[in-house]
CSV table of C-alpha atoms in Angstrom, one decimal:
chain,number,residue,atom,x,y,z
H,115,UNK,CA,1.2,63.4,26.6
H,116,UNK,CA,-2.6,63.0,28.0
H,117,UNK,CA,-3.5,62.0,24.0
H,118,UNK,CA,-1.1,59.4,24.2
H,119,UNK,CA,-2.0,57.6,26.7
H,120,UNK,CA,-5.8,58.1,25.9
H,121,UNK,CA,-5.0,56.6,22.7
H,122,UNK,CA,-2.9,53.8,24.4
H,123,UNK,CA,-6.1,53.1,26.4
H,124,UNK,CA,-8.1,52.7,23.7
H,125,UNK,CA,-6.2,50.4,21.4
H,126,UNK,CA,-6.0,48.3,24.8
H,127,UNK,CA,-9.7,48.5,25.8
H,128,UNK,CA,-10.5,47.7,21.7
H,129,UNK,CA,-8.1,45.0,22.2
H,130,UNK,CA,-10.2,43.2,25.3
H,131,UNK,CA,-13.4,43.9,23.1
H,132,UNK,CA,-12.3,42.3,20.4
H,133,UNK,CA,-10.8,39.2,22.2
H,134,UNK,CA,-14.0,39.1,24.5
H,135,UNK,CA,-15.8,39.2,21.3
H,136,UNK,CA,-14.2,36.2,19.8
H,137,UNK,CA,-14.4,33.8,23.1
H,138,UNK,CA,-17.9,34.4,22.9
H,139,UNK,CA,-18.9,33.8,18.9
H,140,UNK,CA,-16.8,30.8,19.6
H,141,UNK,CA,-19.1,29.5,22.6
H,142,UNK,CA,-22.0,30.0,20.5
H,143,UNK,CA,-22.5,26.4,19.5
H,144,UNK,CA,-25.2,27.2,16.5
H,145,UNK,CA,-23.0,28.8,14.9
H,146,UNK,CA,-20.4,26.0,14.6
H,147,UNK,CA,-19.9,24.1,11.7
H,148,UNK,CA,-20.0,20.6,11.6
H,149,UNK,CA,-18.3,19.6,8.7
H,150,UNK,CA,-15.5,21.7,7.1
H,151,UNK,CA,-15.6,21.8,3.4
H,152,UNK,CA,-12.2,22.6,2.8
H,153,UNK,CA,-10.6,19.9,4.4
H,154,UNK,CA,-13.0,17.3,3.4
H,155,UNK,CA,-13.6,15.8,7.0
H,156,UNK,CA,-16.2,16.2,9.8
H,157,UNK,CA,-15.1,18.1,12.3
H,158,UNK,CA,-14.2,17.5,16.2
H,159,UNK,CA,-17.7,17.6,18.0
H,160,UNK,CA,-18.3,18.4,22.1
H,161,UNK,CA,-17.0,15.9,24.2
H,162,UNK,CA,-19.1,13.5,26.5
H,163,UNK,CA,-18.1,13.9,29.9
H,164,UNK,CA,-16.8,11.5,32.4
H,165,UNK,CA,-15.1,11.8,35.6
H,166,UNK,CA,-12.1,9.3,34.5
H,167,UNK,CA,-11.8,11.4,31.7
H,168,UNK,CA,-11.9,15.0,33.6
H,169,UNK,CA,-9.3,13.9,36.5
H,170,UNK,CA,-7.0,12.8,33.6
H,171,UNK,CA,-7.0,15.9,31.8
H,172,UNK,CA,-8.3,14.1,28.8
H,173,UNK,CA,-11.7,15.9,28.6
H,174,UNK,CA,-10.1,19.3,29.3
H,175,UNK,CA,-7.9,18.6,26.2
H,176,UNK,CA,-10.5,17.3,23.9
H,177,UNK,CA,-13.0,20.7,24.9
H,178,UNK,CA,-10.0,22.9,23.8
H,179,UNK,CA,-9.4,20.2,20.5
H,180,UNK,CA,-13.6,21.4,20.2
H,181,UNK,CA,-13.2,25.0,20.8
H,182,UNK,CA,-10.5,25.3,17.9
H,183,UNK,CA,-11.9,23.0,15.5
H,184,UNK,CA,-14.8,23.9,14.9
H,185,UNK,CA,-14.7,27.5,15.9
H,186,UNK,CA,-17.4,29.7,13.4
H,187,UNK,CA,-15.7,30.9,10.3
H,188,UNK,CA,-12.9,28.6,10.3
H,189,UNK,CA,-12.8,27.6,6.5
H,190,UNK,CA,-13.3,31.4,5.5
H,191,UNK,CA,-9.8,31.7,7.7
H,192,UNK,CA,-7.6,28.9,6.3
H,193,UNK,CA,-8.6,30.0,2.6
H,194,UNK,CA,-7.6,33.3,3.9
H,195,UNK,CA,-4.1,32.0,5.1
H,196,UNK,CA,-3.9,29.9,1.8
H,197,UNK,CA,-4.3,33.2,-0.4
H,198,UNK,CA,-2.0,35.0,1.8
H,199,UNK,CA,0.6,32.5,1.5
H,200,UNK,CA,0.4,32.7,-2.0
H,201,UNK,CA,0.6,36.5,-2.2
H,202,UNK,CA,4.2,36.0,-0.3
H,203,UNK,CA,5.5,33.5,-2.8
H,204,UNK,CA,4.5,29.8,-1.4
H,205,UNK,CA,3.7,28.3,-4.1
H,206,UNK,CA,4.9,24.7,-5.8
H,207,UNK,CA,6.6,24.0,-2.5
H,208,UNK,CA,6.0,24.3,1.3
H,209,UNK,CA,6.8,22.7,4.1
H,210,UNK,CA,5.6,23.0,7.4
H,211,UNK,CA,7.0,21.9,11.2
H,212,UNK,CA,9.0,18.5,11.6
H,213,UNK,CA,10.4,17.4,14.5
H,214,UNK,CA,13.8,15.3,15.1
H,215,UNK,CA,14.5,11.7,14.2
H,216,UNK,CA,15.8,8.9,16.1
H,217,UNK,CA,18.5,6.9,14.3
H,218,UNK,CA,17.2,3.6,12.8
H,219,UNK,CA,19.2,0.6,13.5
H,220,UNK,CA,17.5,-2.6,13.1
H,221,UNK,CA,20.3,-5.0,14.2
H,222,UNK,CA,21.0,-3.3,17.7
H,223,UNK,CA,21.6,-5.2,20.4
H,224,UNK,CA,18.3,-5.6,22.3
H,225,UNK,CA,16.8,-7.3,25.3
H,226,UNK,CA,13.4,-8.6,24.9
H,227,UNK,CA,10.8,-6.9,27.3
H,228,UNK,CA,8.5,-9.7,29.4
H,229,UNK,CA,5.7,-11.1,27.9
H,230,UNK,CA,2.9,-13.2,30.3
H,231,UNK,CA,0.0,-14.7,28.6
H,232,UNK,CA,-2.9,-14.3,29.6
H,233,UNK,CA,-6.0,-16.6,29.1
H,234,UNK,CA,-9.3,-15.0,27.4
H,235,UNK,CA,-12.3,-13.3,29.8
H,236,UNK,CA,-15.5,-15.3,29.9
H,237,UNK,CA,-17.6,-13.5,28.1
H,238,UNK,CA,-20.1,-13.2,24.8
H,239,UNK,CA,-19.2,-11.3,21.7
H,240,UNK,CA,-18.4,-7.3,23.0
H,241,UNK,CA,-20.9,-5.0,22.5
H,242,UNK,CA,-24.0,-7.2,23.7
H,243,UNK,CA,-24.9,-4.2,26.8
H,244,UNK,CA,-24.5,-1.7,24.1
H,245,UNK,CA,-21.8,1.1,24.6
H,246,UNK,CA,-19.9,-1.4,27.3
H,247,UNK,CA,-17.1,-2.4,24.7
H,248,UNK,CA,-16.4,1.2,23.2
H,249,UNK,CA,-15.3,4.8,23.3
H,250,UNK,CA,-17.0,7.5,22.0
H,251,UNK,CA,-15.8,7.6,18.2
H,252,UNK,CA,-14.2,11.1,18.3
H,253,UNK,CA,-10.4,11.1,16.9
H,254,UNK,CA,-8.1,13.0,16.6
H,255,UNK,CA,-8.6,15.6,13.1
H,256,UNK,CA,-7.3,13.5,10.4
H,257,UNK,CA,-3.6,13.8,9.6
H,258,UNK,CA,-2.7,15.5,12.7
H,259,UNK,CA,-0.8,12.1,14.0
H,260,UNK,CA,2.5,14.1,13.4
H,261,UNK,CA,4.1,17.7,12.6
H,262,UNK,CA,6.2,17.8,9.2
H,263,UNK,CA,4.4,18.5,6.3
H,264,UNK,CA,5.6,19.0,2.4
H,265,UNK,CA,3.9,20.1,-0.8
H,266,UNK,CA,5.7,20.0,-4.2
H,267,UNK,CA,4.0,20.7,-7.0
H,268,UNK,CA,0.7,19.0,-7.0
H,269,UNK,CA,1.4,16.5,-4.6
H,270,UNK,CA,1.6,16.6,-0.8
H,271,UNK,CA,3.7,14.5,1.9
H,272,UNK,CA,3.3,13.6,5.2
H,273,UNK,CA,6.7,12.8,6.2
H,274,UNK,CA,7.8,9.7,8.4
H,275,UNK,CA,10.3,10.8,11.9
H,276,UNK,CA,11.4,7.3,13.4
H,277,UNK,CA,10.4,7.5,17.3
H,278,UNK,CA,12.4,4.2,18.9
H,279,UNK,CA,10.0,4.6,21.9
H,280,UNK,CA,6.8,4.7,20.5
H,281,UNK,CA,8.0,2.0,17.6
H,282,UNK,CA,9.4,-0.3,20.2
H,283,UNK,CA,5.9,0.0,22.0
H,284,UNK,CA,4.3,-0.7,18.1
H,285,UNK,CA,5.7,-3.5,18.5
H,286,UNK,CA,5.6,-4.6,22.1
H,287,UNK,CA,1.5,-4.6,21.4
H,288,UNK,CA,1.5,-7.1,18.4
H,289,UNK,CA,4.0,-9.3,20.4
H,290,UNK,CA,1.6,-9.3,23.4
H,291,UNK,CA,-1.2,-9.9,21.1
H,292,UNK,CA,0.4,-12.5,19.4
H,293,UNK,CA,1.1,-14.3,23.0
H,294,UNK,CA,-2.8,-13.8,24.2
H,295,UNK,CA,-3.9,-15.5,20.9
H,296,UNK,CA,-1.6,-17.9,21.1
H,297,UNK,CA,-3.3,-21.6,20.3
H,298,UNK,CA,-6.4,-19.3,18.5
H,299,UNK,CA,-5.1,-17.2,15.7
H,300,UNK,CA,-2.4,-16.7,13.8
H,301,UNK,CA,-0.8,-12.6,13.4
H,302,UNK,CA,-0.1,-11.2,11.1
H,303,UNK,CA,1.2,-7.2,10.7
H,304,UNK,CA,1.4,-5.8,7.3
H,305,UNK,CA,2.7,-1.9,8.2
H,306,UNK,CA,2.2,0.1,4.9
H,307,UNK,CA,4.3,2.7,3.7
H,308,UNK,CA,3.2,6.3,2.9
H,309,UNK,CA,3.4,8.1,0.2
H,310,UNK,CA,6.4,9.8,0.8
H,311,UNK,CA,8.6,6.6,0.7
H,312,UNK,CA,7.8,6.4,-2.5
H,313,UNK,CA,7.8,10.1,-3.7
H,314,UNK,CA,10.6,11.4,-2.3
H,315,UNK,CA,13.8,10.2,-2.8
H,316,UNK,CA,16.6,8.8,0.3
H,317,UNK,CA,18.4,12.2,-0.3
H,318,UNK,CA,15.4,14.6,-0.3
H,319,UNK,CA,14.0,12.7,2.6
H,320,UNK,CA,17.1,13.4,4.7
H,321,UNK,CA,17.5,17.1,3.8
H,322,UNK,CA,13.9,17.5,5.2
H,323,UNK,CA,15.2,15.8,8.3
H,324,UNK,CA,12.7,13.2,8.2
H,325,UNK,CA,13.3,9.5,8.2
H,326,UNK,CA,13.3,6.5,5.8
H,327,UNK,CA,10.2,5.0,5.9
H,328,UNK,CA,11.4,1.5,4.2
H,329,UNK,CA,14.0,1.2,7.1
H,330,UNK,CA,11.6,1.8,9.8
H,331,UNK,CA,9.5,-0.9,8.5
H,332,UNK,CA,12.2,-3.2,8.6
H,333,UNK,CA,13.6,-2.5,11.9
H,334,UNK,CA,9.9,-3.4,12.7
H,335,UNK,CA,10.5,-6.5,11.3
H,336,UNK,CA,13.6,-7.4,12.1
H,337,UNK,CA,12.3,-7.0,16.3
H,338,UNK,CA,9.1,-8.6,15.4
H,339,UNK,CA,11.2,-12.1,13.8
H,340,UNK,CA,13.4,-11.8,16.7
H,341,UNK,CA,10.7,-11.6,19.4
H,342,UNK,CA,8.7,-14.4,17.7
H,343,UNK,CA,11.8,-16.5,17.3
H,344,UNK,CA,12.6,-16.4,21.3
H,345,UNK,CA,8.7,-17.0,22.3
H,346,UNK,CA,8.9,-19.4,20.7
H,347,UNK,CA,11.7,-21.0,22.5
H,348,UNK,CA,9.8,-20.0,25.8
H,349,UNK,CA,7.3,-22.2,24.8
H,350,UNK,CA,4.8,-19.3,24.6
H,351,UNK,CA,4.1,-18.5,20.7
H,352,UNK,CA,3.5,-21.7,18.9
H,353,UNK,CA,3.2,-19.7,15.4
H,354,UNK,CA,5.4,-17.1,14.6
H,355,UNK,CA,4.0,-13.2,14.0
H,356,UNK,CA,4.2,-13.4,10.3
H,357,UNK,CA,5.7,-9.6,8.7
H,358,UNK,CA,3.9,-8.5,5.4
H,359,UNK,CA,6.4,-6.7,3.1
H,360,UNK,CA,3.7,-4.9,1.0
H,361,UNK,CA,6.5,-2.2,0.2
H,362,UNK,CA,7.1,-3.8,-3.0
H,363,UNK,CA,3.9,-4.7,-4.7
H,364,UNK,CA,2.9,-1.3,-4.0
H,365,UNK,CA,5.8,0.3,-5.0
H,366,UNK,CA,5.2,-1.8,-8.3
H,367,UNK,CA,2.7,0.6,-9.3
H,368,UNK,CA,3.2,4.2,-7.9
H,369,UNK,CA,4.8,5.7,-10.7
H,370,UNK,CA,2.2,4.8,-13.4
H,371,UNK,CA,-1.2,4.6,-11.4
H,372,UNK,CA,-3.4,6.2,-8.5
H,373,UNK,CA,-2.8,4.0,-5.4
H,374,UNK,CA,-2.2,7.3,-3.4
H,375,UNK,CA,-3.8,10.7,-2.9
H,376,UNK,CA,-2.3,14.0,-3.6
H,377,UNK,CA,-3.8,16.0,-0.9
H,378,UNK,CA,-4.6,13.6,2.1
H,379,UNK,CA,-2.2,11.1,3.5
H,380,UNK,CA,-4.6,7.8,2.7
H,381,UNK,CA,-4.4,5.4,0.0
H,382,UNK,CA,-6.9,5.3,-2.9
H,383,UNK,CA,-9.0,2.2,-3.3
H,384,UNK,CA,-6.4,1.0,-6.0
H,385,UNK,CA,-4.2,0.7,-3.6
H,386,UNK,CA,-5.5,-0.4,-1.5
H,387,UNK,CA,-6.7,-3.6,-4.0
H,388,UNK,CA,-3.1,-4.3,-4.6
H,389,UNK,CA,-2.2,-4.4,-0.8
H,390,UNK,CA,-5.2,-6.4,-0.5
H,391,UNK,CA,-4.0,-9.1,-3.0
H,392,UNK,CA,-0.5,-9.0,-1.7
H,393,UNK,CA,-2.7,-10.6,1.6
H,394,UNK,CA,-4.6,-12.8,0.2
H,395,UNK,CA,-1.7,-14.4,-1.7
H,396,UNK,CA,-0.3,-14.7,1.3
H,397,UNK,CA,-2.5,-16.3,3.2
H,398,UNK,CA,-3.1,-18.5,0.0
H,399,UNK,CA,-7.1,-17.2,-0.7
H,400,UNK,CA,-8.6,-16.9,-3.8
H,401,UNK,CA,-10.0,-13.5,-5.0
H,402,UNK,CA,-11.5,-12.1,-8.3
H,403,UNK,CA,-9.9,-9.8,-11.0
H,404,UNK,CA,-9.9,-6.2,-10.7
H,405,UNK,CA,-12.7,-6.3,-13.7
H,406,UNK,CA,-15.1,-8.0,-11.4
H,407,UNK,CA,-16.0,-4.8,-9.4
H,408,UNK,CA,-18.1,-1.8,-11.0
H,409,UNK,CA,-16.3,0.9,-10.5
H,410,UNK,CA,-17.9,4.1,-9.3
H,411,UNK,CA,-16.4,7.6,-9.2
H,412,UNK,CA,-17.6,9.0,-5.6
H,413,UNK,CA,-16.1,12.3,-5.6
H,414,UNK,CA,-13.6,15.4,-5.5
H,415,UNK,CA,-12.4,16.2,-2.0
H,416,UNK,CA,-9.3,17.8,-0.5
H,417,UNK,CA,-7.6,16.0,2.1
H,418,UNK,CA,-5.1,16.6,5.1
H,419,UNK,CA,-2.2,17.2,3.3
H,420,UNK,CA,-4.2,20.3,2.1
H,421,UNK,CA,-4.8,21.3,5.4
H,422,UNK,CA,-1.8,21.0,7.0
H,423,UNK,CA,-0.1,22.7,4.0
H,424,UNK,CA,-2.4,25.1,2.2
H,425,UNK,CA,-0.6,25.0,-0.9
H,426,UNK,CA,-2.7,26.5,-3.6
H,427,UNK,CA,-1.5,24.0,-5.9
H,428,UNK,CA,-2.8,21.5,-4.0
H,429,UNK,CA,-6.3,23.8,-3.8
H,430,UNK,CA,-6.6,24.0,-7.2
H,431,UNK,CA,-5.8,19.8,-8.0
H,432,UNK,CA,-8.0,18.1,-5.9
H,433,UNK,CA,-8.3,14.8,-5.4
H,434,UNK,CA,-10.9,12.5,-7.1
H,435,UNK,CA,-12.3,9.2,-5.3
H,436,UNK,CA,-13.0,5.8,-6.8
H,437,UNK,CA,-14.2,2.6,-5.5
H,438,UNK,CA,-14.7,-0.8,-6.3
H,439,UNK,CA,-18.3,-2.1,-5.4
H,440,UNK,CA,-18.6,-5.7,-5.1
H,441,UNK,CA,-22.3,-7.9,-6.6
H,442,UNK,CA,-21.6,-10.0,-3.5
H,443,UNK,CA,-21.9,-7.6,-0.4
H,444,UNK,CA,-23.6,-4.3,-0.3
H,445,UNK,CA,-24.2,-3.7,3.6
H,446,UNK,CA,-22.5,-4.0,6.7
H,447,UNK,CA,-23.0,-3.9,10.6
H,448,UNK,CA,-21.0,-1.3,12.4
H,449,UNK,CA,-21.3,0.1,15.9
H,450,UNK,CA,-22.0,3.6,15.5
H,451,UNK,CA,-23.3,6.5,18.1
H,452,UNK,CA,-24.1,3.9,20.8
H,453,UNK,CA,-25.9,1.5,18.7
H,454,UNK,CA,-25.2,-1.0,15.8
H,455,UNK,CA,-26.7,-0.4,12.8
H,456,UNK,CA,-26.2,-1.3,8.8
H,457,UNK,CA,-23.8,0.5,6.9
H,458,UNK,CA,-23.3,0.6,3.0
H,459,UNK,CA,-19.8,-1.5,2.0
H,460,UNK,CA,-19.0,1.1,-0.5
H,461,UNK,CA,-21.5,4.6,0.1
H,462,UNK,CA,-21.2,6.4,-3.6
H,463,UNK,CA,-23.8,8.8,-2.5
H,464,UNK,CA,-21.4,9.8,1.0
H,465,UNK,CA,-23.0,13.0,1.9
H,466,UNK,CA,-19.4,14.0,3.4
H,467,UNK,CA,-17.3,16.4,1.1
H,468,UNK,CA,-14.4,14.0,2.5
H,469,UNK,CA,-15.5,11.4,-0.1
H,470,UNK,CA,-13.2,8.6,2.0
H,471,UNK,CA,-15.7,8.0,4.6
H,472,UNK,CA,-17.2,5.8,1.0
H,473,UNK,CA,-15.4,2.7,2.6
H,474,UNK,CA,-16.8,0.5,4.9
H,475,UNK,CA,-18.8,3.6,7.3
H,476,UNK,CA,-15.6,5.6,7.7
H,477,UNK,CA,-14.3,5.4,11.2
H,478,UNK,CA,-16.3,3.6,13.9
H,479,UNK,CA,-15.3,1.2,16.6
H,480,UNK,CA,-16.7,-2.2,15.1
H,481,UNK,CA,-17.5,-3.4,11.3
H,482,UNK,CA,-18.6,-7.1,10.6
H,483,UNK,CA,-19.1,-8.0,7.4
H,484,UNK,CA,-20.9,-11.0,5.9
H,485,UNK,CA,-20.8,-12.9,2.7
H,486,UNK,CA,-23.5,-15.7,2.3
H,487,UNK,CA,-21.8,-17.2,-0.7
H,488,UNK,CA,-18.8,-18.0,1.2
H,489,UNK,CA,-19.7,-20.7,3.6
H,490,UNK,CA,-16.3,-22.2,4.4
H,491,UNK,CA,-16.5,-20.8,8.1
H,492,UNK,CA,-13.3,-18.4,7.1
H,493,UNK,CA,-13.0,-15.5,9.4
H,494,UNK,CA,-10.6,-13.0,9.6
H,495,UNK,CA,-10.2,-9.7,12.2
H,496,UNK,CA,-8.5,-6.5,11.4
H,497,UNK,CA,-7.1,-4.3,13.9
H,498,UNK,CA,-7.0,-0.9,12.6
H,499,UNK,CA,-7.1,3.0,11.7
H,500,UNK,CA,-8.7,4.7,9.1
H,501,UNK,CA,-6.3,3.4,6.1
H,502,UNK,CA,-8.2,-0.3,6.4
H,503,UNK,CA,-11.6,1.1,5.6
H,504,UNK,CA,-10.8,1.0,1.8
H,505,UNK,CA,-8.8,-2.6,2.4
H,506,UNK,CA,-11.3,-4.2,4.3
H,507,UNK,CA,-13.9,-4.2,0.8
H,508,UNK,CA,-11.7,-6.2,-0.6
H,509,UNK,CA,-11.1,-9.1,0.8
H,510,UNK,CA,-15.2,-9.9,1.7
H,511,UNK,CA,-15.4,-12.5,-1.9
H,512,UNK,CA,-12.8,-14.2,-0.5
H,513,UNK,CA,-13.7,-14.8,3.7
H,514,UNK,CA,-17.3,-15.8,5.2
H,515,UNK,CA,-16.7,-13.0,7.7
H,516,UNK,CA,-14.6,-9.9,7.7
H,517,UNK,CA,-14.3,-8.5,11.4
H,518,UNK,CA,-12.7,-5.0,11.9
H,519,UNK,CA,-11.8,-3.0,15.6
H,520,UNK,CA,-10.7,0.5,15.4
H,521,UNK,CA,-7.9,0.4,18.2
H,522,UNK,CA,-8.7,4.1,19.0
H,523,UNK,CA,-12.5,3.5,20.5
H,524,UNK,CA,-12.7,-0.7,21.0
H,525,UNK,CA,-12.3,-1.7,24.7
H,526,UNK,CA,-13.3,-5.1,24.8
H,527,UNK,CA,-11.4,-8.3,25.2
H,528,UNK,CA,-9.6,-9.2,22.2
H,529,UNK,CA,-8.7,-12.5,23.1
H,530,UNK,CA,-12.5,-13.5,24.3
H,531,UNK,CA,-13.4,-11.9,20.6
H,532,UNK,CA,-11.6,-14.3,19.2
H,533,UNK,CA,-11.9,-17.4,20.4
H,534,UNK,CA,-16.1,-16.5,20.3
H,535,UNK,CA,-16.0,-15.8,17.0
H,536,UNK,CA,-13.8,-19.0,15.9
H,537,UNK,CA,-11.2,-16.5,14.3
H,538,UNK,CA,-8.3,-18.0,13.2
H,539,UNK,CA,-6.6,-15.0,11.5
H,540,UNK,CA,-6.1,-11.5,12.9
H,541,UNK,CA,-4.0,-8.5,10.9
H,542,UNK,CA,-2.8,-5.7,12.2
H,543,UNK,CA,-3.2,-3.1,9.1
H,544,UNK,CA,-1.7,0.1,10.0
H,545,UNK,CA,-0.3,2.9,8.3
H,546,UNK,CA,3.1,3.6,8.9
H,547,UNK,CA,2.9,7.6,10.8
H,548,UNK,CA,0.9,5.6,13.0
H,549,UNK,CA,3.4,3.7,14.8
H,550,UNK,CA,5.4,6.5,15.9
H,551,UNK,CA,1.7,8.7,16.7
H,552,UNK,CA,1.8,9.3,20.6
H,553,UNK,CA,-1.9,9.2,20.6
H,554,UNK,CA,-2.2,6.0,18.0
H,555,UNK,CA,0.3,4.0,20.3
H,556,UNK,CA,-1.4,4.6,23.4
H,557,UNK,CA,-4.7,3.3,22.2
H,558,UNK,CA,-3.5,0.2,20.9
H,559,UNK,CA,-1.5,-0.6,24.2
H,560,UNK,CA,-5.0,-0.6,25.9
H,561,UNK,CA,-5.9,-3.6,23.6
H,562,UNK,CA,-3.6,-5.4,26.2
H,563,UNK,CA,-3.8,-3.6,29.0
């Protein structure tokens, strides 16, 4: 009887050791890694602190985000889990979490919410003190917007769950914008779809319990027209929010060619060409041929989807990234780690193994990009996330000035931006996950806060 409880005591007190050993190896900051090869993507660093963000609970939240992210050993781990998983039989297809789906209904009777304008701050362009106009530029992991993740065969999925609140407040922010712009710019919202709308079929897509990512986008729309149409009427939105249906040009080519990675939830720079023509046609600029660019091969990397899933199919077929450099722009200005400072357009020597940060800096709070052959005065701003940093390349042969905010650290005025800076056209580029994303949502409402 005494053994047994001796021994009882010991795998107890080895328990505490062990766990007290692991809190402190995690604490011990030099021996964190920075960037996770694995996953292809630098990892969550220390937050700064601030009172605001300590009373909120933010800060506590985004210490713990810290403490698990980058904790010591962490790739050794997942490649651990992925070669477990395999030993147990996952192998063409996996799927992990999901959570449930509204029903999508885009003609349901609806009553407008209130929208007030509200006339631009006096003010120069944002960033002038620097670090007044940002956030520190620390986001969320990539592809963590969402649970609900699927691998089948080579390719991986991050499947789309309709959320009517957080897509009604998606579109409650472009409305509002739309309103405080009103008389400056035009807006336009071109929401693109991911990779699973194309994919997956209707049927597979509703035995995973996810959601049709085609029909979210057009009850999008369908509010968005509506909305427009009765502002209108008010005498408060002289130009209607104009909806880009990119679904179909890009659906055009995702059977034959590379528009979308395999193992991460972005686009590839193919795609995101053909998105960027759909624009420009659109808006009725000229562009060049896909043959005017060099193309250059940056890299192999594996993305979120990897991640989330560890599907040794995906391990072992990684992706491969290529750009499109233009002769006409080679460096940007972006505001990075408190200061602005030039950026390569397109980086083909991105130190990163997450060989997307290539396009236009990778994820920072302001871009602006100039070409001096263009002198027409056109000027264009992009709100966005990370899928516009391989978009915004694209279009710089065709405006004087391409402006970009990241919605997740800008936090200046938008409509003193705009009417500074003589924009006439502003475009809400956003992937589609991102509009029912708790955390993407509540960043853009502060744009009109």
């Amino acid at each position: 009887m005494k053994s047994q409880k001796f021994f009882s005591r010991l795998r107890i007190l080895l328990f505490v050791v062990l766990l007290s050993a692991g809190c402190v190896v995690g604490f011990l900051t030099f021996l964190r890694p920075t960037v996770s090869e694995s996953e292809g993507r630098t990892l969550t660093s220390f937050p700064a602190f601030s009172w605001k963000a300590f009373l909120s609970g933010e800060y506590t939240s985004q210490v713990s985000l810290w403490y698990s992210d980058s904790y010591p050993g962490r790739d050794a781990m997942l490649d651990m889990n992925g070669d477990l998983k395999s030993l147990y039989g996952v192998h063409d297809v996996a799927f992990e979490g999901g959570v449930e789906a509204d029903t999508i209904d885009p003609n349901e009777d609806f009553t407008m919410p209130e929208f007030t304008t509200r006339p631009p701050e006096n003010g120069t362009k944002p960033g002038d003190e620097q670090g007044t106009g940002f956030e520190e530029e620390t986001a969320p992991p990539e592809g963590q917007v969402i649970d609900g993740f699927y691998a089948e065969g080579k390719t991986g999925y991050e499947l789309y769950y309709f959320n009517k609140d957080l897509t009604d407040r998606y579109i409650n922010v472009v409305t509002q914008v739309a309103v405080d712009l009103n008389g400056l710019a035009t807006v336009y919202d071109m929401v693109v779809p991911a990779a699973c709308c194309y994919g997956l079929s209707p049927e597979k897509t509703a035995a995973l319990g996810a959601s049709n990512g085609f029909e979210g986008i057009d009850y999008m729309y369908t509010r968005l027209a509506a909305y427009s149409k009765q502002l209108g009427e008010q005498g408060l939105l002289t130009n209607s929010i104009v909806t880009l249906d990119v679904g179909d040009a890009l659906g055009a080519h995702y059977a034959d060619e590379y528009i979308f990675y395999r193992t991460d939830h972005h686009w590839t720079g193919l795609g995101a060409y053909y998105a960027s023509r759909f624009f420009l046609d659109a808006v009725g600029k000229t562009y060049p041929d896909l043959d005017y660019y060099t193309e250059v091969e940056v890299g192999n990397f594996l993305g979120s989807l990897y991640r989330h899933t560890q599907s040794e199919v995906l391990k072992k077929n990684p992706d491969t990234t290529y750009a499109y450099k233009t002769p006409a722009v080679q460096t940007i200005t972006i505001y990075k780690d408190g200061e602005y400072r030039e950026a390569p357009l397109i980086d083909e020597n991105v130190t990163s193994s997450n060989k997307y940060l290539c396009f236009s800096g990778g994820d920072v709070a302001y871009y602006e990009m100039h070409n001096e052959n263009v002198t027409d005065g056109s000027k264009i701003l992009i709100i966005k996330e990370s899928y516009a940093n391989a978009f915004m390349p694209m279009l710089v042969d065709s405006y004087e000035y391409v402006y970009a905010v990241d919605y997740r650290f800008w936090r200046d005025d938008l409509a003193t931006f705009v009417r500074d800076n003589g924009i006439d056209t502003v475009l809400f580029l956003n992937y589609l996950v991102c509009t029912v994303d708790d955390y993407s949502v509540r960043c853009m409402e502060k744009l009109v806060d």
